[in-house]
Amino acid sequence: TSITSAKIQVNGVHLHYQQTGEGSHAVLLLPGMLGSGQTDFGPQLKSMNKQHFTIVAWDPRGYGQSIPPSRDFPPDFFERDAKDAVDLMQALKFKKFSLLGWSDGGITALIAAAKYPTLIHKLVVWGANASVTQEDVRIYNGIRDVSKWSEKVRKPLEEMYGHKYFAKTCEAWVDGISRFAEKSNGNICQQLLPDIKCPTFIIHGEKDPLVPRAHAEYIHKHIKGSR
């Protein structure tokens, strides 16, 4: 099955997405910080079961091919992404769908599943966190300067954005996500986790350099029935 690439207007911006498969189970793939459907989910777009699933991978506003607008990080940027993601799937005429989110896309997926429970079928998140600690801020500042990134991670993003936009947006992300550490308990979406009612599967990489394992354990503990 071929992969369709298109843009659709949602909440005043033109969001880019890729779609493939013809299965009855619709899934939305949500990329991480600076990511896009293509950079983060190339293998899934190619290899997920196209008879079983209809697969949509999106570029959040300001990322990938969903530019303009330029990416910014107001205090509610995760809520904004969650609303954009859900409204995108509704604009594409999916009545109910599952969310597969990694890193920032995992946080976005958690918020979407909590706020739009009637629309979300199942939820899978990996590398996600519901709060930001002072230790996390220290880790984030370690990636602020993109010239220090490994070439393997840096190169595809530099090719997509150009060095200037990539460097500037990474710095803005570090500042934006670090602000959560100033809130009570460093809260991003802790209070929403008990509102998630759909079946939830949490995956975590033991060697994840950006998100310590305690975050995955916290999410598991506070989403009833999650695995």
Short mmCIF file of N, CA and C in Angstrom, two decimals, residues 110 125 128-130 189-197 200-204 213-227:
data_model
loop_
_atom_site.label_atom_id
_atom_site.label_comp_id
_atom_site.label_asym_id
_atom_site.label_seq_id
_atom_site.Cartn_x
_atom_site.Cartn_y
_atom_site.Cartn_z
N LEU A 110 -0.81 11.21 26.12
CA LEU A 110 -1.39 11.07 27.46
C LEU A 110 -2.48 12.12 27.69
N VAL A 125 2.61 4.51 24.87
CA VAL A 125 3.59 5.61 24.99
C VAL A 125 4.94 5.03 25.36
N ALA A 128 8.09 8.76 27.66
CA ALA A 128 7.25 9.91 28.05
C ALA A 128 7.43 10.23 29.54
N ASN A 129 7.11 11.45 29.91
CA ASN A 129 7.15 11.86 31.31
C ASN A 129 5.98 12.79 31.61
N ALA A 130 5.48 12.71 32.86
CA ALA A 130 4.33 13.52 33.27
C ALA A 130 4.75 14.72 34.11
N CYS A 189 1.40 16.89 33.32
CA CYS A 189 0.04 16.35 33.16
C CYS A 189 -0.28 15.29 34.21
N GLN A 190 0.36 15.37 35.39
CA GLN A 190 0.15 14.33 36.41
C GLN A 190 -1.33 14.19 36.79
N GLN A 191 -2.02 15.34 36.92
CA GLN A 191 -3.41 15.31 37.39
C GLN A 191 -4.36 14.68 36.37
N LEU A 192 -3.91 14.56 35.11
CA LEU A 192 -4.77 13.99 34.06
C LEU A 192 -4.69 12.47 33.97
N LEU A 193 -3.61 11.88 34.52
CA LEU A 193 -3.39 10.44 34.32
C LEU A 193 -4.55 9.58 34.82
N PRO A 194 -5.17 9.90 35.98
CA PRO A 194 -6.30 9.07 36.43
C PRO A 194 -7.52 9.16 35.51
N ASP A 195 -7.56 10.17 34.63
CA ASP A 195 -8.69 10.31 33.70
C ASP A 195 -8.55 9.42 32.46
N ILE A 196 -7.40 8.77 32.31
CA ILE A 196 -7.18 7.92 31.14
C ILE A 196 -7.85 6.57 31.38
N LYS A 197 -8.85 6.27 30.54
CA LYS A 197 -9.65 5.06 30.76
C LYS A 197 -9.36 3.97 29.73
N THR A 200 -3.88 0.94 28.17
CA THR A 200 -2.63 1.71 28.02
C THR A 200 -1.42 0.81 28.21
N PHE A 201 -0.48 0.92 27.29
CA PHE A 201 0.76 0.15 27.34
C PHE A 201 1.93 1.14 27.39
N ILE A 202 2.79 0.99 28.39
CA ILE A 202 3.91 1.91 28.58
C ILE A 202 5.20 1.14 28.32
N ILE A 203 6.01 1.69 27.43
CA ILE A 203 7.30 1.07 27.07
C ILE A 203 8.39 2.03 27.52
N HIS A 204 9.50 1.49 28.01
CA HIS A 204 10.60 2.39 28.35
C HIS A 204 11.95 1.76 28.05
N ARG A 213 14.01 6.30 34.14
CA ARG A 213 12.99 5.26 34.24
C ARG A 213 11.86 5.59 35.23
N ALA A 214 12.16 6.36 36.26
CA ALA A 214 11.14 6.70 37.27
C ALA A 214 9.91 7.34 36.63
N HIS A 215 10.09 8.04 35.53
CA HIS A 215 8.95 8.67 34.85
C HIS A 215 7.97 7.62 34.33
N ALA A 216 8.50 6.57 33.71
CA ALA A 216 7.63 5.50 33.18
C ALA A 216 6.90 4.81 34.33
N GLU A 217 7.60 4.61 35.45
CA GLU A 217 6.98 3.93 36.59
C GLU A 217 5.87 4.79 37.19
N TYR A 218 6.08 6.09 37.22
CA TYR A 218 5.05 7.01 37.74
C TYR A 218 3.78 6.93 36.87
N ILE A 219 3.98 6.99 35.56
CA ILE A 219 2.84 6.94 34.64
C ILE A 219 2.07 5.63 34.81
N HIS A 220 2.81 4.53 34.90
CA HIS A 220 2.19 3.21 35.08
C HIS A 220 1.37 3.16 36.36
N LYS A 221 1.93 3.71 37.42
CA LYS A 221 1.27 3.66 38.73
C LYS A 221 -0.03 4.47 38.74
N HIS A 222 -0.09 5.54 37.94
CA HIS A 222 -1.23 6.45 38.03
C HIS A 222 -2.26 6.29 36.90
N ILE A 223 -2.01 5.38 35.95
CA ILE A 223 -3.04 5.05 34.95
C ILE A 223 -3.57 3.66 35.30
N LYS A 224 -4.81 3.64 35.73
CA LYS A 224 -5.40 2.41 36.23
C LYS A 224 -5.41 1.33 35.15
N GLY A 225 -4.91 0.15 35.50
CA GLY A 225 -4.95 -0.98 34.58
C GLY A 225 -3.91 -0.94 33.48
N SER A 226 -3.01 0.06 33.52
CA SER A 226 -1.97 0.13 32.47
C SER A 226 -0.96 -0.99 32.65
N ARG A 227 -0.27 -1.30 31.57
CA ARG A 227 0.76 -2.33 31.63
C ARG A 227 2.09 -1.73 31.22
#
